[in-house]
XYZ file of C-alpha atoms in Angstrom:
588
model
C -92.598 47.181 39.432
C -90.110 49.443 41.141
C -87.248 47.432 42.507
C -83.862 48.573 43.565
C -82.438 46.722 40.619
C -84.231 49.077 38.262
C -82.972 52.276 39.848
C -81.077 54.174 37.186
C -79.127 56.312 39.636
C -77.723 54.163 42.444
C -76.638 56.751 45.011
C -74.707 54.282 47.183
C -72.802 52.957 44.201
C -71.877 56.485 43.144
C -70.739 57.303 46.674
C -68.474 54.298 46.556
C -67.037 55.268 43.184
C -66.432 58.802 44.379
C -64.185 57.443 47.130
C -61.684 56.722 44.370
C -61.838 60.340 43.134
C -60.339 61.760 46.346
C -56.704 61.553 45.102
C -57.766 63.530 42.020
C -60.145 66.007 43.650
C -58.402 69.075 42.180
C -59.010 67.763 38.670
C -62.567 66.899 39.656
C -63.286 70.427 40.911
C -61.614 71.854 37.816
C -63.999 69.771 35.725
C -66.989 71.234 37.566
C -65.735 74.779 36.900
C -65.249 73.902 33.221
C -68.807 72.540 33.024
C -70.250 75.769 34.462
C -68.223 77.970 32.110
C -69.136 75.829 29.100
C -72.838 76.220 29.901
C -72.396 80.008 30.105
C -70.337 80.288 26.898
C -72.692 78.027 24.940
C -75.772 79.980 25.987
C -74.164 83.395 25.447
C -73.701 82.976 21.691
C -77.446 82.854 20.719
C -78.131 85.618 23.227
C -75.486 87.846 21.616
C -76.821 86.892 18.181
C -80.137 88.464 19.215
C -78.363 91.775 19.843
C -76.408 91.476 16.597
C -79.697 91.242 14.686
C -81.774 93.727 16.692
C -79.147 96.379 17.519
C -76.762 96.163 14.556
C -78.210 94.506 11.458
C -81.733 95.896 11.860
C -80.468 99.473 12.351
C -77.479 99.028 10.023
C -74.821 99.832 12.662
C -71.427 98.510 11.378
C -69.469 99.553 14.479
C -71.798 97.711 16.823
C -71.849 94.737 14.444
C -68.022 94.478 14.552
C -68.013 94.648 18.347
C -70.514 91.773 18.661
C -68.677 89.664 16.096
C -65.372 90.078 17.988
C -67.140 89.216 21.257
C -68.674 86.103 19.704
C -65.263 85.076 18.342
C -63.685 85.393 21.796
C -66.508 83.326 23.340
C -66.103 80.639 20.654
C -62.345 80.412 21.343
C -62.971 80.146 25.089
C -65.712 77.581 24.528
C -63.426 75.456 22.317
C -60.549 75.679 24.805
C -62.641 74.645 27.785
C -64.345 71.947 25.697
C -60.955 70.459 24.823
C -59.828 70.542 28.460
C -63.147 69.117 29.609
C -63.093 66.139 27.235
C -59.442 65.338 27.948
C -59.601 65.551 31.731
C -62.917 63.689 31.902
C -61.242 60.752 30.146
C -58.054 61.253 32.218
C -60.013 61.113 35.468
C -61.932 58.022 34.336
C -58.769 56.131 33.381
C -56.957 57.020 36.612
C -59.950 56.024 38.690
C -60.350 52.703 36.913
C -56.607 52.055 37.244
C -56.957 52.301 41.019
C -60.074 50.111 41.108
C -58.461 47.514 38.834
C -55.343 47.346 41.021
C -57.508 46.926 44.120
C -59.593 44.222 42.423
C -56.566 42.268 41.213
C -54.860 42.514 44.597
C -58.080 41.318 46.234
C -58.391 38.355 43.862
C -54.761 37.368 44.509
C -55.700 36.607 48.126
C -58.751 34.453 47.411
C -58.948 30.923 48.709
C -58.374 28.150 46.211
C -61.998 27.164 46.823
C -63.138 30.397 45.169
C -61.242 29.542 41.972
C -62.529 25.974 42.150
C -66.086 27.324 41.879
C -65.542 30.379 39.648
C -65.084 30.857 35.928
C -61.753 32.337 34.868
C -63.464 33.934 31.870
C -65.875 35.817 34.134
C -63.009 37.112 36.293
C -61.195 38.286 33.154
C -64.345 40.143 32.097
C -64.553 41.838 35.498
C -60.880 42.846 35.457
C -60.675 44.061 31.856
C -63.949 44.714 30.012
C -66.050 45.831 32.976
C -63.272 48.178 34.080
C -63.408 50.049 30.784
C -67.144 50.522 31.226
C -66.478 52.042 34.653
C -63.987 54.453 33.070
C -66.735 55.498 30.656
C -68.913 56.578 33.606
C -66.640 59.576 34.017
C -65.102 59.862 30.559
C -68.357 59.693 28.577
C -71.200 59.493 31.066
C -71.523 61.416 34.297
C -69.704 64.666 33.458
C -71.317 64.795 30.024
C -74.754 64.399 31.600
C -73.991 67.095 34.152
C -72.757 69.422 31.412
C -75.877 68.843 29.314
C -78.222 69.259 32.286
C -76.571 72.517 33.298
C -76.721 73.750 29.697
C -80.447 72.964 29.581
C -81.071 74.800 32.856
C -79.163 77.897 31.731
C -80.810 77.856 28.293
C -84.264 77.515 29.892
C -83.560 80.441 32.221
C -82.359 82.692 29.396
C -85.340 81.747 27.242
C -87.776 82.632 30.027
C -85.959 85.902 30.576
C -86.120 86.785 26.875
C -89.717 85.826 26.046
C -92.191 83.946 28.238
C -94.676 83.051 25.461
C -92.072 81.544 23.140
C -90.600 79.676 26.108
C -94.021 78.252 26.919
C -94.334 76.808 23.399
C -90.947 75.122 23.798
C -91.745 73.750 27.255
C -95.083 72.255 26.101
C -93.128 69.676 24.062
C -90.713 68.837 26.870
C -92.929 66.465 28.926
C -93.371 64.157 25.922
C -89.633 63.929 25.375
C -88.929 63.544 29.085
C -91.404 60.668 29.336
C -89.933 58.991 26.273
C -86.452 59.427 27.780
C -87.523 57.835 31.072
C -89.030 54.801 29.324
C -85.963 54.549 27.090
C -83.597 54.550 30.077
C -85.599 51.884 31.877
C -85.540 49.426 29.008
C -81.950 50.195 28.055
C -80.776 49.312 31.574
C -82.396 45.880 31.289
C -80.895 45.423 27.837
C -77.394 46.339 29.033
C -77.616 43.947 31.979
C -78.434 41.202 29.492
C -75.539 42.253 27.257
C -73.063 42.199 30.157
C -74.217 38.720 31.171
C -73.758 37.411 27.644
C -70.333 39.065 27.330
C -69.240 37.221 30.490
C -70.602 33.944 29.133
C -68.849 34.520 25.814
C -65.491 35.325 27.434
C -65.750 32.340 29.754
C -66.639 29.948 26.929
C -63.846 31.134 24.614
C -61.226 31.152 27.372
C -62.016 27.591 28.465
C -62.125 26.215 24.898
C -58.853 27.851 23.891
C -57.169 26.518 27.036
C -58.531 23.028 26.412
C -58.053 23.028 22.631
C -55.971 19.843 22.669
C -58.784 17.934 24.399
C -61.352 19.257 21.926
C -59.292 18.108 18.977
C -58.340 14.773 20.527
C -62.007 13.915 21.051
C -63.158 15.568 17.784
C -65.432 18.015 19.592
C -64.905 20.837 17.067
C -68.385 20.668 15.499
C -70.172 20.422 18.860
C -68.249 23.329 20.387
C -68.768 25.355 17.210
C -72.525 24.910 17.546
C -72.403 25.883 21.234
C -70.411 28.982 20.374
C -72.946 29.944 17.716
C -75.737 29.682 20.301
C -73.918 31.885 22.832
C -72.943 34.338 20.124
C -76.563 34.478 18.940
C -77.741 35.374 22.453
C -75.049 38.049 22.623
C -76.195 39.455 19.275
C -79.839 39.517 20.360
C -78.880 41.383 23.532
C -77.141 44.087 21.509
C -79.956 44.236 18.951
C -82.337 45.126 21.761
C -80.261 48.221 22.494
C -80.220 49.067 18.774
C -84.006 48.670 18.606
C -84.615 50.970 21.578
C -82.250 53.569 20.095
C -83.967 53.367 16.721
C -87.307 54.146 18.386
C -86.181 56.860 20.783
C -83.969 59.061 18.627
C -86.494 59.617 15.813
C -89.056 60.587 18.495
C -86.566 63.069 19.962
C -85.712 64.481 16.537
C -89.398 64.815 15.600
C -90.130 66.647 18.869
C -87.332 69.130 18.150
C -88.516 69.708 14.582
C -92.138 70.247 15.638
C -91.039 72.733 18.301
C -88.941 74.716 15.803
C -91.908 74.720 13.445
C -94.251 76.062 16.129
C -91.761 78.754 17.127
C -91.259 79.787 13.497
C -95.032 79.905 12.919
C -96.020 81.770 16.083
C -92.933 83.974 16.285
C -92.961 84.730 12.566
C -96.598 85.878 12.664
C -95.827 88.037 15.711
C -92.898 89.681 13.913
C -94.987 90.297 10.770
C -97.804 91.821 12.842
C -95.310 94.035 14.700
C -95.926 92.309 18.042
C -93.656 92.022 21.084
C -91.295 89.495 19.503
C -88.281 90.805 17.595
C -86.374 89.204 14.719
C -83.485 88.695 17.130
C -85.727 86.864 19.625
C -87.018 84.566 16.906
C -83.535 83.793 15.599
C -82.153 83.220 19.122
C -84.997 80.830 20.038
C -84.439 78.789 16.883
C -80.787 78.465 17.998
C -81.812 77.696 21.588
C -84.175 74.794 20.723
C -81.402 72.427 19.536
C -79.380 73.459 22.615
C -82.317 72.365 24.762
C -83.442 69.244 22.885
C -80.087 67.920 21.716
C -78.665 67.704 25.256
C -81.781 65.808 26.277
C -81.165 63.304 23.499
C -77.498 63.174 24.416
C -78.364 62.671 28.075
C -80.422 59.635 27.096
C -77.494 58.359 25.042
C -75.016 59.084 27.829
C -77.353 57.343 30.248
C -76.752 54.232 28.144
C -73.040 54.622 28.806
C -73.707 55.452 32.438
C -75.945 52.416 32.894
C -73.405 50.084 31.290
C -70.817 51.520 33.664
C -73.159 51.118 36.637
C -73.882 47.490 35.741
C -70.143 46.877 35.334
C -69.366 48.643 38.631
C -71.961 46.533 40.439
C -70.320 43.357 39.131
C -66.800 44.546 39.949
C -67.700 45.604 43.491
C -69.444 42.276 43.972
C -66.058 40.595 43.454
C -64.297 43.163 45.672
C -66.901 42.567 48.398
C -66.423 38.801 48.203
C -64.943 37.550 51.454
C -63.084 34.456 50.356
C -59.721 34.930 52.008
C -57.803 32.708 54.345
C -57.787 34.468 57.723
C -54.244 35.802 57.959
C -54.286 36.471 61.681
C -50.839 35.053 62.380
C -48.334 37.289 64.109
C -45.127 35.255 63.737
C -42.696 36.083 60.949
C -40.525 32.985 60.545
C -37.286 33.253 58.578
C -36.511 29.526 58.738
C -38.096 26.265 59.916
C -36.192 23.231 61.153
C -38.890 21.235 59.441
C -40.620 19.144 62.118
C -44.179 18.719 60.837
C -47.123 17.380 62.828
C -50.737 16.777 61.794
C -53.010 16.008 64.729
C -56.490 14.549 64.047
C -56.962 16.634 60.902
C -60.398 16.550 59.258
C -61.150 18.320 55.994
C -63.769 18.394 53.261
C -63.974 20.373 50.007
C -67.739 19.882 49.989
C -69.729 20.063 53.208
C -70.514 16.575 54.503
C -67.990 14.786 52.237
C -64.773 14.386 54.206
C -61.579 13.995 52.217
C -59.337 13.639 55.267
C -60.793 11.713 58.202
C -58.721 12.209 61.318
C -55.203 12.225 59.873
C -52.398 12.174 62.471
C -48.857 12.279 61.182
C -45.364 13.301 62.349
C -42.472 14.124 60.017
C -39.052 14.765 61.537
C -36.711 17.513 60.390
C -34.614 16.476 57.375
C -36.732 13.410 56.599
C -37.956 12.497 53.142
C -41.471 11.139 53.346
C -43.245 9.516 50.404
C -47.052 9.474 50.315
C -48.688 6.802 48.169
C -52.254 5.760 47.585
C -55.021 5.606 45.047
C -56.414 8.693 43.330
C -58.662 10.579 45.744
C -56.994 9.142 48.827
C -56.154 12.657 50.071
C -52.449 12.947 49.190
C -52.605 16.336 47.438
C -55.036 17.626 50.054
C -52.327 17.348 52.723
C -50.096 19.592 50.588
C -52.881 22.133 50.155
C -53.567 22.255 53.882
C -49.912 22.568 54.817
C -49.732 25.706 52.635
C -53.079 26.905 54.044
C -54.745 27.057 50.640
C -57.772 25.709 52.490
C -58.826 25.803 56.144
C -59.098 22.553 58.055
C -62.399 21.613 59.639
C -60.926 20.068 62.771
C -57.518 19.327 64.257
C -54.190 21.157 64.079
C -51.194 21.364 61.768
C -47.928 22.560 63.289
C -44.347 23.119 62.145
C -41.588 23.099 64.757
C -44.324 22.977 67.392
C -45.973 26.180 66.077
C -49.557 26.072 64.842
C -49.368 27.253 61.220
C -52.320 29.594 61.872
C -50.037 31.579 64.186
C -47.557 32.221 61.354
C -48.082 35.028 58.856
C -49.373 33.539 55.627
C -46.642 35.018 53.410
C -43.955 33.931 55.865
C -45.329 30.379 55.955
C -45.484 29.982 52.190
C -42.003 31.447 51.677
C -40.611 28.532 53.699
C -42.475 25.857 51.742
C -41.602 25.211 48.103
C -43.930 23.089 45.987
C -43.249 21.361 42.679
C -46.625 20.456 41.259
C -47.449 17.595 38.967
C -49.030 19.997 36.475
C -46.255 22.540 35.944
C -47.423 26.053 35.084
C -45.046 28.374 33.276
C -45.837 31.951 32.295
C -45.324 33.409 28.822
C -41.926 34.795 29.805
C -38.248 33.908 29.878
C -36.923 30.863 31.673
C -35.100 33.167 34.102
C -38.265 35.055 35.040
C -40.184 31.792 35.378
C -37.554 30.594 37.832
C -37.254 33.772 39.911
C -40.869 34.888 39.379
C -39.373 38.400 39.192
C -38.117 38.213 42.764
C -35.483 41.003 42.957
C -33.685 39.143 45.763
C -32.734 36.279 43.432
C -29.951 37.192 41.005
C -29.182 35.526 37.690
C -25.850 34.342 39.109
C -27.697 32.555 41.928
C -29.953 30.881 39.372
C -26.932 29.698 37.348
C -25.277 28.274 40.466
C -28.471 26.511 41.555
C -28.925 25.062 38.053
C -25.380 23.695 38.133
C -25.982 22.155 41.561
C -29.001 20.155 40.375
C -27.451 19.378 36.984
C -29.646 21.264 34.529
C -27.427 24.262 33.663
C -26.231 22.666 30.403
C -29.778 21.787 29.408
C -30.887 25.412 29.786
C -27.858 26.733 27.875
C -28.701 24.359 25.011
C -31.946 26.282 24.423
C -32.015 29.348 22.121
C -31.077 32.403 24.254
C -30.478 30.105 27.240
C -31.950 31.553 30.422
C -33.606 34.306 28.377
C -35.513 31.902 26.147
C -39.226 32.774 26.076
C -41.229 29.609 26.732
C -44.530 31.182 25.542
C -47.922 30.620 27.177
C -47.964 27.762 29.705
C -44.449 26.785 28.555
C -45.591 25.229 25.255
C -42.079 25.612 23.780
C -40.769 23.020 26.269
C -41.470 19.329 26.732
C -43.217 18.126 29.897
C -39.873 16.886 31.266
C -38.196 20.225 30.565
C -41.015 22.098 32.258
C -40.629 19.814 35.245
C -36.909 20.609 35.445
C -37.638 24.347 35.393
C -40.123 23.886 38.252
C -37.488 21.994 40.280
C -35.056 24.861 39.834
C -37.765 27.396 40.705
C -38.321 25.608 44.019
C -34.596 25.120 44.717
C -33.487 28.771 44.302
C -35.831 29.905 47.083
C -33.860 27.720 49.553
C -37.026 26.509 51.315
C -37.170 24.908 54.738
C -39.699 22.348 53.528
C -39.968 20.887 50.041
C -43.056 19.269 48.575
C -42.854 17.321 45.320
C -45.821 16.061 43.398
C -43.550 13.863 41.328
C -44.714 13.161 37.785
C -42.208 11.462 35.487
C -44.353 8.827 33.814
C -44.664 10.779 30.561
C -41.095 12.118 30.188
C -38.213 10.810 28.134
C -35.409 8.798 29.743
C -32.915 11.692 29.566
C -35.262 14.132 31.343
C -36.230 11.393 33.790
C -32.593 10.924 34.815
C -32.118 14.686 35.213
C -35.284 14.890 37.319
C -34.129 12.023 39.519
C -30.750 13.688 40.059
C -32.472 17.000 40.785
C -34.780 15.279 43.264
C -31.834 13.745 45.114
C -30.077 17.130 45.311
C -32.904 19.372 46.425
C -34.265 16.931 49.030
C -30.884 16.405 50.695
C -30.831 17.586 54.354
C -34.262 19.147 53.930
C -37.680 18.039 55.142
C -39.336 16.716 52.002
C -42.781 15.357 51.259
C -43.132 13.513 47.974
C -46.349 12.325 46.430
C -44.647 9.409 44.803
C -45.455 7.787 41.489
C -42.126 6.036 40.891
C -40.646 3.113 42.768
C -37.119 4.588 42.753
C -38.264 7.608 44.702
C -40.383 5.583 47.105
C -37.568 3.180 47.962
C -35.263 6.081 48.850
C -37.762 7.687 51.228
C -37.081 7.519 54.970
C -40.772 6.838 55.596
C -43.638 5.789 53.339
C -47.158 6.922 54.230
C -49.883 4.788 52.659
C -53.277 6.462 52.368
C -56.697 5.181 51.439
C -60.060 6.992 51.530
C -58.741 9.910 53.567
C -56.947 7.865 56.209
C -53.423 6.591 56.850
C -53.628 2.823 56.592
C -49.916 1.954 56.734
C -46.629 3.625 57.573
C -43.011 2.480 57.451
C -40.010 1.945 55.196
C -40.162 0.121 51.882
C -38.781 -3.091 53.362
C -40.977 -2.941 56.458
C -44.167 -2.503 54.463
C -43.339 -5.356 52.078
C -43.190 -7.726 55.067
C -46.880 -7.118 55.903
C -48.976 -9.961 54.601
C -51.914 -8.741 52.489
C -50.807 -5.187 53.258
C -52.109 -2.313 51.176
C -48.611 -1.240 50.136
C -47.526 -4.774 49.305
C -50.539 -5.219 47.032
C -49.843 -1.848 45.418
C -46.217 -2.819 44.915
C -47.111 -6.144 43.304
C -49.754 -4.619 41.022
C -47.981 -1.422 39.978
C -44.425 -0.941 41.166
C -43.128 -4.497 40.582
C -43.812 -4.128 36.847
C -41.761 -0.925 36.859
C -38.894 -2.632 38.696
C -38.870 -5.574 36.277
C -39.001 -3.237 33.306
């Protein structure tokens, strides 16, 4: 079967990779010159050795002998120098190329829709960005240029051999088809083996990443033994994939070595008899051919080995470009660059579904006036968080319009829109960095003095100073050094320092201590003042303070009004919710 998948040399893929070489074309051309010179220097040494034996040693000419030895020494120095430059710049070119591809990949992934991350494994994306990139670097550092060098060396060696002695060359070339066939079969099976290895590496990375992230859940539900067994199964498949490559290598390389040894034996037998019988072959010819055979057969073995590297790089490049070619971006076709919104928000007959045919929002129409604080309540899955996602254009609506200050949000540049909307999520994410950097997110326009002032305004400056190193305290991965309430306070400050036009709070204070809860409530009051605010409310205190309460159920707005107005509705959804959930909180 000859499918495109089995092609060892994918021309289109190479063309695409070579687009990234353009900034480094001088180095690339220098590499080609080095390859040509290396082939000449390598081949010259056995050829000169022939003259050393025939024209100096055989006739006992010391002057000629010294001349050839000096010439060989100069060639060896040149060969070593160009070899050093070749190896270094091959790796240099590979690393620079992969740096550019990695930056492009990461930048591309940063713009993906949230839906892409909903359906994709983080572990697989990490593999593409890190491990697969190193395999692409190997295409140039250890694969392509090495193969080209070896091929050119073989061509030059073959030409010199034919020029020196046709009959001896014929003996050498008789063994070549066997080795070439073995190499072709070897390459074919190694490509399949490496594809399997790459798949299992992705599975392994994905599995480990997810389990380490969810370690608390595993231990809470005593899943250690089960996950250990699953890991052993994945690891076993990974091992078997690699063992296939080891098995193919263990078959091919002895065949290649045996072919070289048999060829040397035939040359020694035929050439030796010819020399003894005073034929057309000289001692120098015989010695040179014995030196040439490894130069011809070893590169062929190395080419097969480098093809392994090349194929791993090609498989990795295919996977990386598959991600780069993924079109999963929100269409940023807006032309308006808005520096500030008044904050009038309108949703008009908005329909949306995460999964085709399963609507989450079913014709939502809603108006929020500038400066209002609106609380959204409802059961889990009612569509509260979805409204936040759509307002930020993390997802595209199926039908209807969303506008701010009378402007359709699709007409606003995506970056400009999101700069004006600050979101405090229920699940706070902090990076393994200082508190200051987690607040500013390394925005050079926000100074440390501004952060201090903002922290004082919302009442958490003293709390931050109480931590070791204060604002420069490293909270470690996901903010594990802080409590959930402390992380929430940091997220409030992160939203506040950007001075947004619209604030969205997914309030979550049910699991925090009373001290943090009071700080969060004070912070909420401060940052929502005179600013359009949407709060997904979980606490009665916040709901009662809202100018308007939106009650949602099954993707629709079922009630709307103030706290007092909604409590007056007999058998109303909000009244029932209040009596079942919020009244207990008020009594407590």
